[in-house]
Amino acid sequence: MTTIAILSALPREIALIQETYPGEVLHEGGLDIVHHISENTKTHIFSAFGGMGTTNIAAATQTLITVARYITHSAVDALFFNGIAGNLNAHLGFGDILLCEKLVYEETDSDIIAEDKPYMKTFASTPKLLALAEEFLIEQGTTKIRNNASIHNAAQLMYTEQGIRLAPAEIDNHTDNLSTHRFTVGTVATSNLFSTEPDILTQIITRDHADAEEMEGAAVSHVCHKNGVPHLVIRSMSNDCGEPYEQLDSREDDLNTSARLAAKVTIGVVEKILN
């Protein structure tokens, strides 16, 4: 038997997952958890959205793991977190994918956090799941590009004296076809703030080599490491960091497209595990 948990922050980010893996709805810990059972593959898939921010998502991650363990009487074999993020990599564009190898907290005293289990200042997705996701994306024809850790002057490429870079036409692709997009394996920065100041975003790139910023990833990985659960965080770029939240919130179709692209990657990796 295989037990898989899939989590997002928002309904739009979990929608394709729950369309693909429908099931009974369980209500626990403030979550509406869909429990999908496949008799053919002896698989249980639990999915839910947990809300934005580190506190919401940490509570949701622990609840989903606990519910899955209780119902199946077995360990969770893999947990996936997928959703949208703000881009910090000048070589990525709309809808492009970040496989989050490294996850870091911003505006946080990581030394204090690391005094408790799992005794980590930064966090990481599980290498085996990362490898499966990369394999899937290459099979889809998605182009791999460099991460910010390997790009000279990455921050200056993203934030010029004139402001946020203008995305070149060839990477401003708004389709939901993975073959037309790019991906990288890199770092995501997790913040409880929706950062829009170029000076702050430049510091995040320079200090942490982050390829994207969001509000949940490091907290998900933190809880998974605490529970010993293999996991993978997947992000699709919905916008360039620096764009005001109100402007982003008005682009409903773009947000849905970006969310579905991240979910497609999760589904692709899940199917590799099950097959």
PDB file of C-alpha atoms in Angstrom, residues 3-243:
ATOM      1  CA  THR A   3       0.097   6.618   1.035  1.00  0.00           C
ATOM      2  CA  ILE A   4       0.541  10.044  -0.553  1.00  0.00           C
ATOM      3  CA  ALA A   5      -0.399  13.476   0.787  1.00  0.00           C
ATOM      4  CA  ILE A   6      -0.772  16.549  -1.440  1.00  0.00           C
ATOM      5  CA  LEU A   7      -1.101  20.041  -0.020  1.00  0.00           C
ATOM      6  CA  SER A   8      -1.527  23.574  -1.378  1.00  0.00           C
ATOM      7  CA  ALA A   9      -2.158  26.943   0.188  1.00  0.00           C
ATOM      8  CA  LEU A  10      -5.135  27.952  -1.972  1.00  0.00           C
ATOM      9  CA  PRO A  11      -8.187  26.286  -3.580  1.00  0.00           C
ATOM     10  CA  ARG A  12      -6.984  27.151  -7.094  1.00  0.00           C
ATOM     11  CA  GLU A  13      -3.705  25.324  -6.403  1.00  0.00           C
ATOM     12  CA  ILE A  14      -5.336  22.060  -5.285  1.00  0.00           C
ATOM     13  CA  ALA A  15      -8.202  22.089  -7.822  1.00  0.00           C
ATOM     14  CA  LEU A  16      -6.549  19.956 -10.534  1.00  0.00           C
ATOM     15  CA  ILE A  17      -5.259  17.509  -7.910  1.00  0.00           C
ATOM     16  CA  GLN A  18      -8.752  16.920  -6.533  1.00  0.00           C
ATOM     17  CA  GLU A  19     -10.242  16.663 -10.034  1.00  0.00           C
ATOM     18  CA  THR A  20      -7.684  13.953 -10.794  1.00  0.00           C
ATOM     19  CA  TYR A  21      -7.959  12.150  -7.443  1.00  0.00           C
ATOM     20  CA  PRO A  22     -11.569  12.610  -6.210  1.00  0.00           C
ATOM     21  CA  GLY A  23     -12.897  10.955  -3.082  1.00  0.00           C
ATOM     22  CA  GLU A  24     -14.663  11.247   0.231  1.00  0.00           C
ATOM     23  CA  VAL A  25     -14.284  14.589   2.015  1.00  0.00           C
ATOM     24  CA  LEU A  26     -13.034  14.473   5.614  1.00  0.00           C
ATOM     25  CA  HIS A  27     -13.222  17.467   7.958  1.00  0.00           C
ATOM     26  CA  GLU A  28     -10.352  17.681  10.415  1.00  0.00           C
ATOM     27  CA  GLY A  29      -8.222  20.447  11.925  1.00  0.00           C
ATOM     28  CA  GLY A  30      -9.963  23.134   9.901  1.00  0.00           C
ATOM     29  CA  LEU A  31      -9.222  21.303   6.639  1.00  0.00           C
ATOM     30  CA  ASP A  32     -11.484  19.744   4.020  1.00  0.00           C
ATOM     31  CA  ILE A  33      -9.413  16.683   3.131  1.00  0.00           C
ATOM     32  CA  VAL A  34     -10.252  14.652   0.023  1.00  0.00           C
ATOM     33  CA  HIS A  35      -9.432  10.964   0.529  1.00  0.00           C
ATOM     34  CA  HIS A  36      -8.938   9.130  -2.763  1.00  0.00           C
ATOM     35  CA  ILE A  37      -8.594   5.333  -2.731  1.00  0.00           C
ATOM     36  CA  SER A  38      -7.368   3.323  -5.712  1.00  0.00           C
ATOM     37  CA  GLU A  39      -8.067  -0.374  -5.308  1.00  0.00           C
ATOM     38  CA  ASN A  40      -6.046  -1.198  -8.433  1.00  0.00           C
ATOM     39  CA  THR A  41      -2.812   0.311  -7.156  1.00  0.00           C
ATOM     40  CA  LYS A  42      -3.556  -0.069  -3.421  1.00  0.00           C
ATOM     41  CA  THR A  43      -3.053   3.678  -3.021  1.00  0.00           C
ATOM     42  CA  HIS A  44      -4.441   6.277  -0.623  1.00  0.00           C
ATOM     43  CA  ILE A  45      -4.115   9.916  -1.694  1.00  0.00           C
ATOM     44  CA  PHE A  46      -5.046  12.674   0.761  1.00  0.00           C
ATOM     45  CA  SER A  47      -5.292  16.244  -0.536  1.00  0.00           C
ATOM     46  CA  ALA A  48      -6.228  19.628   0.937  1.00  0.00           C
ATOM     47  CA  PHE A  49      -5.516  23.353   0.840  1.00  0.00           C
ATOM     48  CA  GLY A  50      -4.324  24.858   4.085  1.00  0.00           C
ATOM     49  CA  GLY A  51      -4.257  28.651   3.722  1.00  0.00           C
ATOM     50  CA  MET A  52      -1.485  31.187   3.187  1.00  0.00           C
ATOM     51  CA  GLY A  53       1.427  31.868   5.514  1.00  0.00           C
ATOM     52  CA  THR A  54       3.759  29.728   7.589  1.00  0.00           C
ATOM     53  CA  THR A  55       1.433  29.184  10.556  1.00  0.00           C
ATOM     54  CA  ASN A  56      -1.550  28.116   8.447  1.00  0.00           C
ATOM     55  CA  ILE A  57       0.483  25.761   6.323  1.00  0.00           C
ATOM     56  CA  ALA A  58       2.533  24.236   9.157  1.00  0.00           C
ATOM     57  CA  ALA A  59      -0.689  23.347  10.982  1.00  0.00           C
ATOM     58  CA  ALA A  60      -2.194  21.966   7.769  1.00  0.00           C
ATOM     59  CA  THR A  61       0.892  19.883   6.993  1.00  0.00           C
ATOM     60  CA  GLN A  62       0.871  18.277  10.432  1.00  0.00           C
ATOM     61  CA  THR A  63      -2.883  17.649  10.273  1.00  0.00           C
ATOM     62  CA  LEU A  64      -2.663  16.027   6.834  1.00  0.00           C
ATOM     63  CA  ILE A  65       0.206  13.758   7.911  1.00  0.00           C
ATOM     64  CA  THR A  66      -1.575  12.763  11.125  1.00  0.00           C
ATOM     65  CA  VAL A  67      -4.907  12.037   9.408  1.00  0.00           C
ATOM     66  CA  ALA A  68      -3.215   9.981   6.684  1.00  0.00           C
ATOM     67  CA  ARG A  69      -1.319   7.921   9.270  1.00  0.00           C
ATOM     68  CA  TYR A  70      -4.411   7.372  11.404  1.00  0.00           C
ATOM     69  CA  ILE A  71      -6.631   6.206   8.527  1.00  0.00           C
ATOM     70  CA  THR A  72      -4.120   3.985   6.743  1.00  0.00           C
ATOM     71  CA  HIS A  73      -2.204   2.754   9.818  1.00  0.00           C
ATOM     72  CA  SER A  74       0.983   3.327   7.847  1.00  0.00           C
ATOM     73  CA  ALA A  75       3.626   5.953   7.205  1.00  0.00           C
ATOM     74  CA  VAL A  76       3.156   8.660   4.589  1.00  0.00           C
ATOM     75  CA  ASP A  77       5.355   7.637   1.658  1.00  0.00           C
ATOM     76  CA  ALA A  78       5.485  11.107   0.088  1.00  0.00           C
ATOM     77  CA  LEU A  79       4.050  14.568   0.641  1.00  0.00           C
ATOM     78  CA  PHE A  80       3.844  17.101  -2.183  1.00  0.00           C
ATOM     79  CA  PHE A  81       3.276  20.814  -1.813  1.00  0.00           C
ATOM     80  CA  ASN A  82       2.475  22.666  -5.031  1.00  0.00           C
ATOM     81  CA  GLY A  83       1.381  26.180  -5.921  1.00  0.00           C
ATOM     82  CA  ILE A  84       2.284  29.568  -7.340  1.00  0.00           C
ATOM     83  CA  ALA A  85       5.193  31.832  -6.388  1.00  0.00           C
ATOM     84  CA  GLY A  86       6.810  35.151  -7.195  1.00  0.00           C
ATOM     85  CA  ASN A  87       9.759  34.856  -9.567  1.00  0.00           C
ATOM     86  CA  LEU A  88      13.280  36.037  -8.670  1.00  0.00           C
ATOM     87  CA  ASN A  89      15.203  34.409 -11.549  1.00  0.00           C
ATOM     88  CA  ALA A  90      15.666  36.590 -14.653  1.00  0.00           C
ATOM     89  CA  HIS A  91      15.837  33.473 -16.845  1.00  0.00           C
ATOM     90  CA  LEU A  92      12.407  32.235 -15.735  1.00  0.00           C
ATOM     91  CA  GLY A  93       9.076  33.583 -16.941  1.00  0.00           C
ATOM     92  CA  PHE A  94       5.369  33.150 -16.347  1.00  0.00           C
ATOM     93  CA  GLY A  95       4.354  29.559 -15.608  1.00  0.00           C
ATOM     94  CA  ASP A  96       7.909  28.275 -15.390  1.00  0.00           C
ATOM     95  CA  ILE A  97       8.662  25.698 -12.709  1.00  0.00           C
ATOM     96  CA  LEU A  98      10.926  25.762  -9.670  1.00  0.00           C
ATOM     97  CA  LEU A  99      11.701  22.419  -8.071  1.00  0.00           C
ATOM     98  CA  CYS A 100      12.602  23.549  -4.568  1.00  0.00           C
ATOM     99  CA  GLU A 101      15.800  21.756  -3.640  1.00  0.00           C
ATOM    100  CA  LYS A 102      16.538  24.209  -0.810  1.00  0.00           C
ATOM    101  CA  LEU A 103      14.003  26.108   1.301  1.00  0.00           C
ATOM    102  CA  VAL A 104      14.875  29.024   3.572  1.00  0.00           C
ATOM    103  CA  TYR A 105      12.956  31.253   5.985  1.00  0.00           C
ATOM    104  CA  GLU A 106      13.249  35.028   5.610  1.00  0.00           C
ATOM    105  CA  GLU A 107      13.120  37.568   8.503  1.00  0.00           C
ATOM    106  CA  THR A 108      13.654  34.646  10.913  1.00  0.00           C
ATOM    107  CA  ASP A 109      16.293  33.777  13.513  1.00  0.00           C
ATOM    108  CA  SER A 110      17.128  30.354  12.079  1.00  0.00           C
ATOM    109  CA  ASP A 111      19.699  29.644  14.814  1.00  0.00           C
ATOM    110  CA  ILE A 112      16.918  29.628  17.420  1.00  0.00           C
ATOM    111  CA  ILE A 113      14.631  27.468  15.276  1.00  0.00           C
ATOM    112  CA  ALA A 114      17.474  24.982  14.828  1.00  0.00           C
ATOM    113  CA  GLU A 115      17.687  24.399  18.599  1.00  0.00           C
ATOM    114  CA  ASP A 116      14.742  21.990  18.306  1.00  0.00           C
ATOM    115  CA  LYS A 117      14.177  18.933  16.127  1.00  0.00           C
ATOM    116  CA  PRO A 118      14.967  18.522  13.273  1.00  0.00           C
ATOM    117  CA  TYR A 119      17.880  20.847  14.213  1.00  0.00           C
ATOM    118  CA  MET A 120      18.032  22.505  10.796  1.00  0.00           C
ATOM    119  CA  LYS A 121      18.565  26.153   9.810  1.00  0.00           C
ATOM    120  CA  THR A 122      17.509  25.557   6.221  1.00  0.00           C
ATOM    121  CA  PHE A 123      15.441  22.777   4.710  1.00  0.00           C
ATOM    122  CA  ALA A 124      15.484  20.550   1.636  1.00  0.00           C
ATOM    123  CA  SER A 125      13.149  18.505  -0.529  1.00  0.00           C
ATOM    124  CA  THR A 126      13.857  14.767  -0.736  1.00  0.00           C
ATOM    125  CA  PRO A 127      16.470  14.030  -3.453  1.00  0.00           C
ATOM    126  CA  LYS A 128      14.663  10.965  -4.833  1.00  0.00           C
ATOM    127  CA  LEU A 129      11.455  12.953  -5.383  1.00  0.00           C
ATOM    128  CA  LEU A 130      13.420  15.832  -6.894  1.00  0.00           C
ATOM    129  CA  ALA A 131      15.004  13.412  -9.345  1.00  0.00           C
ATOM    130  CA  LEU A 132      11.602  11.976 -10.337  1.00  0.00           C
ATOM    131  CA  ALA A 133      10.218  15.470 -10.914  1.00  0.00           C
ATOM    132  CA  GLU A 134      13.190  16.478 -13.040  1.00  0.00           C
ATOM    133  CA  GLU A 135      12.848  13.270 -15.041  1.00  0.00           C
ATOM    134  CA  PHE A 136       9.146  13.961 -15.614  1.00  0.00           C
ATOM    135  CA  LEU A 137       9.737  17.559 -16.745  1.00  0.00           C
ATOM    136  CA  ILE A 138      12.444  16.519 -19.197  1.00  0.00           C
ATOM    137  CA  GLU A 139      10.097  13.869 -20.601  1.00  0.00           C
ATOM    138  CA  GLN A 140       7.502  16.622 -21.114  1.00  0.00           C
ATOM    139  CA  GLY A 141       9.971  18.659 -23.144  1.00  0.00           C
ATOM    140  CA  THR A 142      10.374  21.340 -20.460  1.00  0.00           C
ATOM    141  CA  THR A 143      13.704  23.173 -20.812  1.00  0.00           C
ATOM    142  CA  LYS A 144      16.074  23.171 -17.852  1.00  0.00           C
ATOM    143  CA  ILE A 145      17.830  26.464 -17.079  1.00  0.00           C
ATOM    144  CA  ARG A 146      20.370  27.609 -14.481  1.00  0.00           C
ATOM    145  CA  ASN A 147      19.402  28.580 -10.953  1.00  0.00           C
ATOM    146  CA  ASN A 148      20.391  31.865  -9.330  1.00  0.00           C
ATOM    147  CA  ALA A 149      23.176  30.197  -7.344  1.00  0.00           C
ATOM    148  CA  SER A 150      24.997  29.631 -10.656  1.00  0.00           C
ATOM    149  CA  ILE A 151      24.190  32.967 -12.332  1.00  0.00           C
ATOM    150  CA  HIS A 152      26.650  35.863 -11.959  1.00  0.00           C
ATOM    151  CA  ASN A 153      24.966  39.103 -10.848  1.00  0.00           C
ATOM    152  CA  ALA A 154      21.566  37.346 -10.650  1.00  0.00           C
ATOM    153  CA  ALA A 155      20.033  40.145  -8.577  1.00  0.00           C
ATOM    154  CA  GLN A 156      21.194  42.858 -10.998  1.00  0.00           C
ATOM    155  CA  LEU A 157      19.653  40.971 -13.905  1.00  0.00           C
ATOM    156  CA  MET A 158      16.306  40.865 -12.118  1.00  0.00           C
ATOM    157  CA  TYR A 159      16.263  44.367 -10.608  1.00  0.00           C
ATOM    158  CA  THR A 160      17.846  47.098 -12.726  1.00  0.00           C
ATOM    159  CA  GLU A 161      18.166  50.826 -12.041  1.00  0.00           C
ATOM    160  CA  GLN A 162      14.927  51.234 -13.987  1.00  0.00           C
ATOM    161  CA  GLY A 163      13.077  48.749 -11.768  1.00  0.00           C
ATOM    162  CA  ILE A 164      11.944  45.124 -12.303  1.00  0.00           C
ATOM    163  CA  ARG A 165      13.298  43.562 -15.498  1.00  0.00           C
ATOM    164  CA  LEU A 166      10.922  43.242 -18.436  1.00  0.00           C
ATOM    165  CA  ALA A 167      10.394  39.574 -19.292  1.00  0.00           C
ATOM    166  CA  PRO A 168      11.642  38.807 -22.825  1.00  0.00           C
ATOM    167  CA  ALA A 169       8.866  37.810 -25.214  1.00  0.00           C
ATOM    168  CA  GLU A 170      10.200  34.275 -25.552  1.00  0.00           C
ATOM    169  CA  ILE A 171       9.674  33.542 -21.852  1.00  0.00           C
ATOM    170  CA  ASP A 172       6.406  35.432 -21.400  1.00  0.00           C
ATOM    171  CA  ASN A 173       4.349  32.363 -22.361  1.00  0.00           C
ATOM    172  CA  HIS A 174       0.878  32.057 -20.828  1.00  0.00           C
ATOM    173  CA  THR A 175      -0.064  28.557 -22.033  1.00  0.00           C
ATOM    174  CA  ASP A 176      -0.612  25.604 -19.690  1.00  0.00           C
ATOM    175  CA  ASN A 177       1.547  23.286 -21.818  1.00  0.00           C
ATOM    176  CA  LEU A 178       4.629  22.226 -19.849  1.00  0.00           C
ATOM    177  CA  SER A 179       6.624  21.650 -23.055  1.00  0.00           C
ATOM    178  CA  THR A 180       6.601  25.396 -23.779  1.00  0.00           C
ATOM    179  CA  HIS A 181       8.034  26.313 -20.375  1.00  0.00           C
ATOM    180  CA  ARG A 182      11.318  26.150 -18.466  1.00  0.00           C
ATOM    181  CA  PHE A 183      12.301  24.779 -15.078  1.00  0.00           C
ATOM    182  CA  THR A 184      15.142  24.988 -12.634  1.00  0.00           C
ATOM    183  CA  VAL A 185      16.195  23.131  -9.499  1.00  0.00           C
ATOM    184  CA  GLY A 186      17.009  25.746  -6.909  1.00  0.00           C
ATOM    185  CA  THR A 187      16.071  27.706  -3.800  1.00  0.00           C
ATOM    186  CA  VAL A 188      12.798  29.171  -2.587  1.00  0.00           C
ATOM    187  CA  ALA A 189      12.584  31.894   0.061  1.00  0.00           C
ATOM    188  CA  THR A 190       9.631  31.734   2.451  1.00  0.00           C
ATOM    189  CA  SER A 191       8.343  34.933   4.014  1.00  0.00           C
ATOM    190  CA  ASN A 192       5.245  35.986   5.929  1.00  0.00           C
ATOM    191  CA  LEU A 193       5.437  39.268   4.011  1.00  0.00           C
ATOM    192  CA  PHE A 194       4.435  39.891   0.388  1.00  0.00           C
ATOM    193  CA  SER A 195       7.692  41.619  -0.544  1.00  0.00           C
ATOM    194  CA  THR A 196       7.574  44.293  -3.259  1.00  0.00           C
ATOM    195  CA  GLU A 197      10.656  46.441  -2.540  1.00  0.00           C
ATOM    196  CA  PRO A 198      13.483  45.821  -5.059  1.00  0.00           C
ATOM    197  CA  ASP A 199      16.119  46.479  -2.363  1.00  0.00           C
ATOM    198  CA  ILE A 200      14.708  43.717  -0.141  1.00  0.00           C
ATOM    199  CA  LEU A 201      14.273  41.311  -3.055  1.00  0.00           C
ATOM    200  CA  THR A 202      17.824  42.004  -4.215  1.00  0.00           C
ATOM    201  CA  GLN A 203      19.082  41.080  -0.724  1.00  0.00           C
ATOM    202  CA  ILE A 204      17.135  37.811  -0.825  1.00  0.00           C
ATOM    203  CA  ILE A 205      18.708  36.847  -4.145  1.00  0.00           C
ATOM    204  CA  THR A 206      22.201  37.909  -3.067  1.00  0.00           C
ATOM    205  CA  ARG A 207      22.106  36.306   0.387  1.00  0.00           C
ATOM    206  CA  ASP A 208      20.151  33.111  -0.302  1.00  0.00           C
ATOM    207  CA  HIS A 209      20.422  32.724  -4.105  1.00  0.00           C
ATOM    208  CA  ALA A 210      16.634  32.364  -4.105  1.00  0.00           C
ATOM    209  CA  ASP A 211      14.893  31.718  -7.416  1.00  0.00           C
ATOM    210  CA  ALA A 212      11.425  32.541  -6.064  1.00  0.00           C
ATOM    211  CA  GLU A 213       9.693  33.904  -2.991  1.00  0.00           C
ATOM    212  CA  GLU A 214       6.459  32.615  -1.432  1.00  0.00           C
ATOM    213  CA  MET A 215       4.838  32.200   1.984  1.00  0.00           C
ATOM    214  CA  GLU A 216       4.747  28.472   2.829  1.00  0.00           C
ATOM    215  CA  GLY A 217       7.457  26.199   1.391  1.00  0.00           C
ATOM    216  CA  ALA A 218      10.044  26.227   4.188  1.00  0.00           C
ATOM    217  CA  ALA A 219       7.325  25.608   6.797  1.00  0.00           C
ATOM    218  CA  VAL A 220       6.051  22.566   4.865  1.00  0.00           C
ATOM    219  CA  SER A 221       9.560  21.143   4.587  1.00  0.00           C
ATOM    220  CA  HIS A 222      10.241  21.928   8.261  1.00  0.00           C
ATOM    221  CA  VAL A 223       7.214  19.914   9.426  1.00  0.00           C
ATOM    222  CA  CYS A 224       7.985  17.068   7.022  1.00  0.00           C
ATOM    223  CA  HIS A 225      11.553  16.801   8.328  1.00  0.00           C
ATOM    224  CA  LYS A 226      10.195  16.819  11.887  1.00  0.00           C
ATOM    225  CA  ASN A 227       7.940  13.874  10.976  1.00  0.00           C
ATOM    226  CA  GLY A 228      10.438  12.025   8.794  1.00  0.00           C
ATOM    227  CA  VAL A 229       8.201  12.297   5.707  1.00  0.00           C
ATOM    228  CA  PRO A 230       9.757  12.350   2.199  1.00  0.00           C
ATOM    229  CA  HIS A 231       8.514  15.451   0.418  1.00  0.00           C
ATOM    230  CA  LEU A 232       8.816  17.783  -2.551  1.00  0.00           C
ATOM    231  CA  VAL A 233       7.876  21.456  -2.935  1.00  0.00           C
ATOM    232  CA  ILE A 234       6.947  22.555  -6.464  1.00  0.00           C
ATOM    233  CA  ARG A 235       6.319  26.142  -7.534  1.00  0.00           C
ATOM    234  CA  SER A 236       5.104  27.740 -10.761  1.00  0.00           C
ATOM    235  CA  MET A 237       5.904  31.399 -11.409  1.00  0.00           C
ATOM    236  CA  SER A 238       2.736  33.523 -11.436  1.00  0.00           C
ATOM    237  CA  ASN A 239       4.487  36.913 -11.489  1.00  0.00           C
ATOM    238  CA  ASP A 240       7.796  38.666 -10.922  1.00  0.00           C
ATOM    239  CA  CYS A 241       8.411  39.630  -7.292  1.00  0.00           C
ATOM    240  CA  GLY A 242       7.902  43.347  -6.878  1.00  0.00           C
ATOM    241  CA  GLU A 243       4.499  43.479  -8.490  1.00  0.00           C
TER     242      GLU A 243
END
